XYZ file of C-alpha atoms in Angstrom:
425
model
C 115.583 86.720 131.550
C 118.435 88.811 130.111
C 119.394 92.074 131.816
C 121.028 94.482 129.362
C 122.313 98.036 129.452
C 120.943 100.378 126.763
C 123.632 102.673 125.372
C 122.330 105.183 122.770
C 124.214 105.108 119.427
C 126.233 102.177 120.731
C 124.259 99.034 121.536
C 123.107 96.567 124.201
C 125.652 95.208 126.647
C 126.043 93.113 129.759
C 128.917 91.296 131.421
C 128.749 88.435 128.909
C 126.844 89.871 125.922
C 127.781 92.683 123.550
C 125.574 93.693 120.637
C 127.449 96.742 119.328
C 126.372 98.799 116.318
C 128.775 98.201 113.421
C 129.536 94.647 114.551
C 129.895 92.169 111.709
C 127.240 89.482 111.322
C 129.683 86.686 112.132
C 130.767 88.409 115.362
C 127.156 88.659 116.531
C 126.606 84.967 115.753
C 129.732 84.068 117.738
C 128.441 86.110 120.698
C 125.125 84.247 120.573
C 126.845 80.857 120.307
C 128.882 81.661 123.415
C 125.614 82.036 125.347
C 124.198 78.593 124.597
C 121.607 77.805 127.250
C 121.097 81.500 128.032
C 119.940 82.597 124.564
C 117.683 79.806 123.340
C 115.501 80.867 120.406
C 117.328 82.243 117.345
C 115.881 82.913 113.876
C 117.904 84.201 110.906
C 116.016 85.801 108.018
C 117.218 86.887 104.569
C 115.941 87.113 101.000
C 117.109 84.099 99.013
C 116.491 85.516 95.528
C 117.589 89.124 96.131
C 119.911 89.112 99.169
C 121.106 92.684 98.533
C 117.627 94.193 98.468
C 116.639 93.278 102.027
C 118.565 93.488 105.289
C 119.726 90.433 107.222
C 118.023 89.933 110.580
C 118.678 87.824 113.659
C 115.661 87.483 115.943
C 116.074 86.250 119.520
C 112.523 84.970 119.922
C 112.759 84.170 123.651
C 114.267 87.577 124.459
C 112.245 89.923 122.230
C 115.333 91.282 120.428
C 115.901 91.707 116.687
C 119.287 92.589 115.185
C 119.161 94.221 111.744
C 122.285 94.009 109.547
C 122.933 96.042 106.416
C 122.733 93.782 103.355
C 125.804 95.320 101.684
C 128.276 95.721 104.549
C 126.777 92.937 106.737
C 127.326 95.149 109.796
C 124.808 95.745 112.578
C 122.622 98.750 111.733
C 119.653 98.662 114.098
C 118.890 96.911 117.388
C 115.174 96.492 117.989
C 113.481 95.321 121.186
C 110.003 94.384 120.052
C 108.767 92.647 123.213
C 109.935 94.416 126.361
C 108.220 91.878 128.615
C 110.941 89.320 127.790
C 113.985 91.349 128.826
C 115.178 93.613 131.669
C 116.616 96.951 130.502
C 118.568 99.626 132.299
C 120.141 102.969 131.467
C 123.052 104.367 133.494
C 122.704 101.365 135.831
C 119.059 102.220 136.636
C 116.325 99.805 135.550
C 113.567 101.366 133.454
C 112.027 98.107 132.211
C 111.509 95.028 134.395
C 108.599 93.191 135.994
C 108.532 95.795 138.803
C 109.043 98.876 136.605
C 106.810 99.524 133.602
C 108.350 101.590 130.748
C 105.596 104.212 130.586
C 106.017 107.666 129.096
C 106.586 109.099 132.572
C 109.236 106.459 133.314
C 111.078 107.171 130.025
C 111.002 110.911 130.795
C 112.414 110.234 134.247
C 115.140 107.845 133.042
C 116.295 109.564 129.845
C 115.398 113.210 130.459
C 113.840 115.816 128.218
C 113.779 115.555 124.447
C 112.013 117.102 121.469
C 108.262 116.654 120.992
C 107.312 113.238 119.686
C 105.586 112.425 116.412
C 102.203 110.741 116.069
C 101.415 108.410 113.163
C 97.614 108.393 112.772
C 97.662 105.419 110.397
C 99.485 103.154 112.826
C 98.224 104.955 115.950
C 101.802 105.013 117.224
C 103.459 107.835 119.147
C 107.251 107.931 118.676
C 109.530 109.640 121.160
C 113.110 110.024 119.941
C 116.453 110.775 121.511
C 119.730 110.788 119.634
C 120.307 107.137 118.762
C 117.084 105.965 120.457
C 113.451 105.706 119.400
C 110.585 104.665 121.684
C 107.215 103.709 120.228
C 104.007 103.915 122.274
C 100.554 102.734 121.209
C 98.214 105.718 121.455
C 94.596 106.256 120.472
C 93.615 109.380 118.559
C 91.182 110.638 121.204
C 94.044 111.181 123.638
C 96.105 113.344 121.246
C 96.289 117.082 121.949
C 97.574 119.435 119.254
C 101.036 120.988 119.365
C 101.835 124.089 117.389
C 98.722 123.625 115.289
C 99.874 120.216 114.081
C 98.540 116.843 115.141
C 101.712 115.091 113.952
C 104.023 116.978 116.317
C 102.868 116.500 119.876
C 103.949 117.820 123.231
C 103.532 115.891 126.426
C 100.646 113.460 126.011
C 97.721 113.709 128.391
C 96.225 110.366 129.410
C 93.609 109.484 132.018
C 95.065 108.272 135.334
C 96.406 104.739 135.071
C 96.120 104.651 131.259
C 99.566 105.917 130.292
C 100.864 103.526 127.581
C 104.078 101.554 127.872
C 106.816 101.238 125.260
C 105.871 98.729 122.572
C 109.101 98.977 120.569
C 112.588 100.298 121.248
C 115.201 100.934 118.538
C 118.914 101.700 118.964
C 120.734 103.181 115.978
C 123.418 105.645 114.923
C 122.416 109.254 114.236
C 119.327 111.418 114.614
C 116.889 109.567 112.340
C 115.911 105.922 112.429
C 114.665 106.066 108.833
C 117.968 107.457 107.538
C 120.420 105.566 109.731
C 123.198 103.408 108.316
C 125.614 100.860 109.717
C 128.615 102.525 111.387
C 132.205 101.304 110.860
C 133.448 98.204 112.629
C 134.026 98.777 116.371
C 137.676 99.145 117.409
C 139.381 95.833 117.994
C 140.691 94.907 121.441
C 143.880 93.745 119.712
C 145.705 95.931 117.134
C 144.875 94.465 113.722
C 145.010 95.400 110.059
C 141.751 95.378 108.088
C 141.683 94.672 104.352
C 139.771 97.618 102.872
C 140.115 96.475 99.263
C 141.796 93.798 97.172
C 142.898 94.225 93.564
C 143.537 91.195 91.347
C 146.700 91.799 89.313
C 146.417 90.462 85.765
C 148.793 90.288 82.834
C 147.089 89.344 79.603
C 145.088 86.195 80.143
C 146.844 85.214 83.343
C 146.675 86.199 86.983
C 149.867 87.376 88.668
C 148.660 87.827 92.231
C 146.777 90.080 94.615
C 147.321 93.610 95.879
C 145.952 94.323 99.376
C 145.075 97.730 100.804
C 145.419 97.304 104.554
C 144.412 99.809 107.220
C 144.680 99.655 111.010
C 141.407 98.942 112.772
C 139.923 101.525 115.124
C 142.311 104.139 116.513
C 145.442 102.043 116.077
C 148.062 104.050 114.194
C 150.130 102.427 111.500
C 153.885 102.814 111.370
C 153.814 102.122 107.621
C 152.156 105.351 106.516
C 151.475 108.091 109.047
C 149.541 110.262 106.582
C 146.841 107.841 105.428
C 147.253 104.912 107.789
C 147.097 102.572 104.774
C 149.676 100.162 103.443
C 149.801 98.271 100.141
C 151.014 94.669 100.187
C 151.231 92.168 97.318
C 151.100 88.384 97.288
C 151.643 86.432 94.077
C 151.793 82.886 92.790
C 155.021 81.201 93.791
C 155.455 83.272 96.953
C 156.743 81.346 99.940
C 155.084 80.915 103.312
C 157.380 83.592 104.705
C 156.441 85.989 101.897
C 152.717 85.559 102.559
C 152.915 85.962 106.325
C 155.217 88.981 106.157
C 152.846 90.656 103.682
C 149.386 90.076 105.203
C 150.092 88.458 108.557
C 149.433 85.068 110.065
C 146.279 83.236 108.966
C 143.273 82.687 111.218
C 143.608 78.944 110.651
C 145.643 76.410 108.691
C 143.591 73.690 107.025
C 145.162 70.609 105.435
C 143.370 69.115 102.442
C 142.367 65.488 102.969
C 140.711 65.029 99.581
C 140.205 66.805 96.275
C 136.684 66.359 94.903
C 137.602 68.130 91.655
C 140.454 65.712 90.920
C 138.204 63.536 88.765
C 138.125 66.312 86.150
C 141.915 66.206 85.781
C 143.335 64.319 82.761
C 145.591 62.346 85.129
C 142.849 61.430 87.579
C 143.149 57.719 86.714
C 146.744 57.564 87.894
C 147.213 56.381 91.437
C 149.891 58.694 92.672
C 150.502 58.242 96.354
C 151.364 61.502 98.049
C 152.912 61.620 101.468
C 152.171 65.326 101.787
C 148.954 67.300 101.664
C 148.395 70.792 100.259
C 147.207 73.211 102.909
C 145.090 76.361 103.069
C 145.849 79.565 104.884
C 142.376 80.755 105.940
C 142.021 84.535 106.396
C 138.406 84.653 107.560
C 138.207 88.404 108.183
C 139.644 89.109 104.726
C 137.330 86.602 103.026
C 140.362 84.873 101.562
C 141.923 81.419 101.310
C 145.483 80.895 100.097
C 146.351 77.364 98.957
C 149.981 76.381 99.482
C 151.693 73.609 97.557
C 152.801 70.780 99.823
C 156.061 70.101 97.987
C 157.352 73.625 97.394
C 155.468 75.461 100.164
C 154.520 78.205 97.704
C 151.229 79.805 96.666
C 149.279 77.927 93.975
C 145.691 79.217 94.378
C 143.634 82.075 95.833
C 139.934 81.799 96.754
C 137.937 85.012 97.252
C 134.637 84.640 99.143
C 131.551 86.854 98.798
C 129.761 85.527 101.929
C 126.210 85.648 100.586
C 123.435 84.175 102.739
C 122.112 80.958 101.277
C 125.593 79.555 100.599
C 127.092 76.599 102.443
C 130.037 78.685 103.743
C 127.947 81.689 104.783
C 129.087 83.273 108.068
C 132.469 81.544 107.912
C 134.145 84.484 106.133
C 133.740 88.215 105.875
C 132.986 89.482 102.399
C 136.155 89.947 100.353
C 136.046 93.411 98.757
C 137.889 92.370 95.608
C 138.142 94.041 92.220
C 138.798 91.908 89.142
C 138.893 93.150 85.557
C 138.704 90.543 82.781
C 137.840 90.369 79.100
C 139.324 91.335 75.755
C 142.253 89.803 73.951
C 145.910 90.453 74.673
C 147.600 92.448 71.933
C 144.422 93.392 70.083
C 144.854 96.456 67.883
C 141.577 98.086 68.921
C 140.469 97.495 72.453
C 136.714 97.830 72.886
C 135.718 98.820 76.413
C 132.512 96.827 75.980
C 134.630 93.654 76.054
C 135.769 94.336 79.600
C 133.923 93.714 82.834
C 134.886 94.932 86.277
C 133.894 92.205 88.726
C 133.214 92.903 92.401
C 131.567 90.745 95.103
C 128.207 92.291 94.165
C 128.417 91.580 90.417
C 125.916 89.009 89.185
C 126.909 86.181 86.876
C 124.676 87.209 83.972
C 126.614 90.484 83.668
C 129.913 88.589 83.635
C 128.762 85.925 81.156
C 127.387 88.544 78.749
C 130.865 90.034 78.407
C 132.926 86.838 78.526
C 130.646 85.058 76.057
C 129.417 81.466 76.167
C 131.237 79.266 78.660
C 131.533 75.512 78.802
C 128.951 73.542 80.712
C 129.415 74.174 84.435
C 130.593 71.676 87.003
C 127.939 71.083 89.658
C 129.366 71.406 93.152
C 127.472 70.069 96.160
C 129.272 70.974 99.357
C 129.013 68.787 102.434
C 131.124 67.964 105.453
C 132.423 64.561 106.467
C 130.201 64.537 109.559
C 127.055 66.012 107.991
C 126.373 65.125 104.369
C 123.190 67.212 104.112
C 123.320 70.605 102.400
C 120.069 72.571 102.781
C 121.257 75.306 100.414
C 121.585 73.127 97.329
C 124.299 72.925 94.701
C 126.333 75.680 93.062
C 127.759 75.872 89.551
C 131.424 76.369 88.665
C 132.371 78.080 85.387
C 135.947 78.192 84.130
C 137.498 81.137 82.285
C 141.250 81.307 81.600
C 142.804 80.729 85.063
C 139.655 81.732 86.961
C 136.810 79.626 88.369
C 133.541 81.390 89.162
C 131.297 79.630 91.667
C 127.723 80.787 91.029
C 124.722 80.397 93.317
C 121.244 79.490 92.000
C 120.150 83.146 92.410
C 122.900 84.307 90.029
C 125.239 85.829 92.633
C 128.891 84.848 92.865
C 129.692 82.614 95.819
C 133.463 82.640 95.308
C 136.157 83.384 92.753
C 139.152 81.032 92.525
C 142.415 82.121 90.900
C 144.930 79.354 90.216
C 148.334 78.796 88.671
C 147.907 76.436 85.673
C 149.839 73.217 86.031
C 153.269 73.324 84.440
C 153.376 77.127 84.169
C 155.735 79.420 85.995
C 154.410 82.370 88.027
C 154.427 85.769 86.329
C 156.206 88.753 87.809
C 154.101 91.407 89.559
C 156.498 94.208 88.659
C 154.554 97.153 87.259
C 157.014 97.529 84.382
C 156.349 93.957 83.230
C 152.553 93.761 83.666
C 150.277 94.329 80.723
C 146.918 95.188 82.234
C 143.691 94.126 80.559
């Protein structure tokens, strides 16, 4: 049985476990994976058709804990303990819930102190006692409810017969004064000074992509030496940039992955040629930015960017954070009259039908079925890849974008990212 410390407006912690409000979904999963054998039952729930309409949840079935993540930011918003008999809880190092201590109303008053009168829900027959960042629910029958200030919804101290004081049936930890209006706080400060990518702008010139512009900010309370006023720094990475250029701009990657095969090679006009290559292209994986940078093996320069949206129901879900990119496409270069209706501003939350309505009919998509070399099964099904200019949109069956790939067409030279030379769409 887990023994956890309850910290209002912060989370649940122990020596080996930290569920902190604002934590990203992938960080919580990593924490659970590190406790294999201790945390045994795990269920992940999401809406397959409308993943942005309903929050992500992780339920620890053997421990009575449910973690609720905001569907947009994918950060931890609410921690619920729905079965207090499965976990030991303490506050300020004093146990208030364990086999020897029952979390009755009197025990909560003794452990957490005085608070405002609770609220009674006659429909659910639930009495809710709230502190800042904490909400305790007690099952209570109507016949035990006295009035408070002339209102039956706002109650003072409940009066129960001896030995019939109810125990907490549900405990919620959140940020703010209201559970109904709470939102996910920012990411917790990192133990190591890091830069967080707040936004990413795709730089275009006509029908071609030049590169990416990153807005980087220090995480937590770490001050940046780049800009003391805003703490933000702008860095650019373009096609043709060297390894040194990339790492000096956005830092070292989380991982370097060498390509062993190219499943899309069959669609190349030269796929029939047996060209033996002694070198392999390699990816720079920036998991927390939601970004992959493909480097050419011969020149060691950038040849492709992959921006990930990290939607649940995709094969790569939980591997990356969501890339907060902004991509504007559409229209024709040099057109006399530019109609704003021919442009679309694409973000990670834009659905494919909105994009296709502006870009017009596309060629038949390429069906992509992802699988690993060790496990060839993919429970999430195939995705569809649509090409437009130098962009490949990977679309999930529910119409959401899974990833956006930007590549340098073969035989073409990279375009300059100088503002004086770029013609924006």
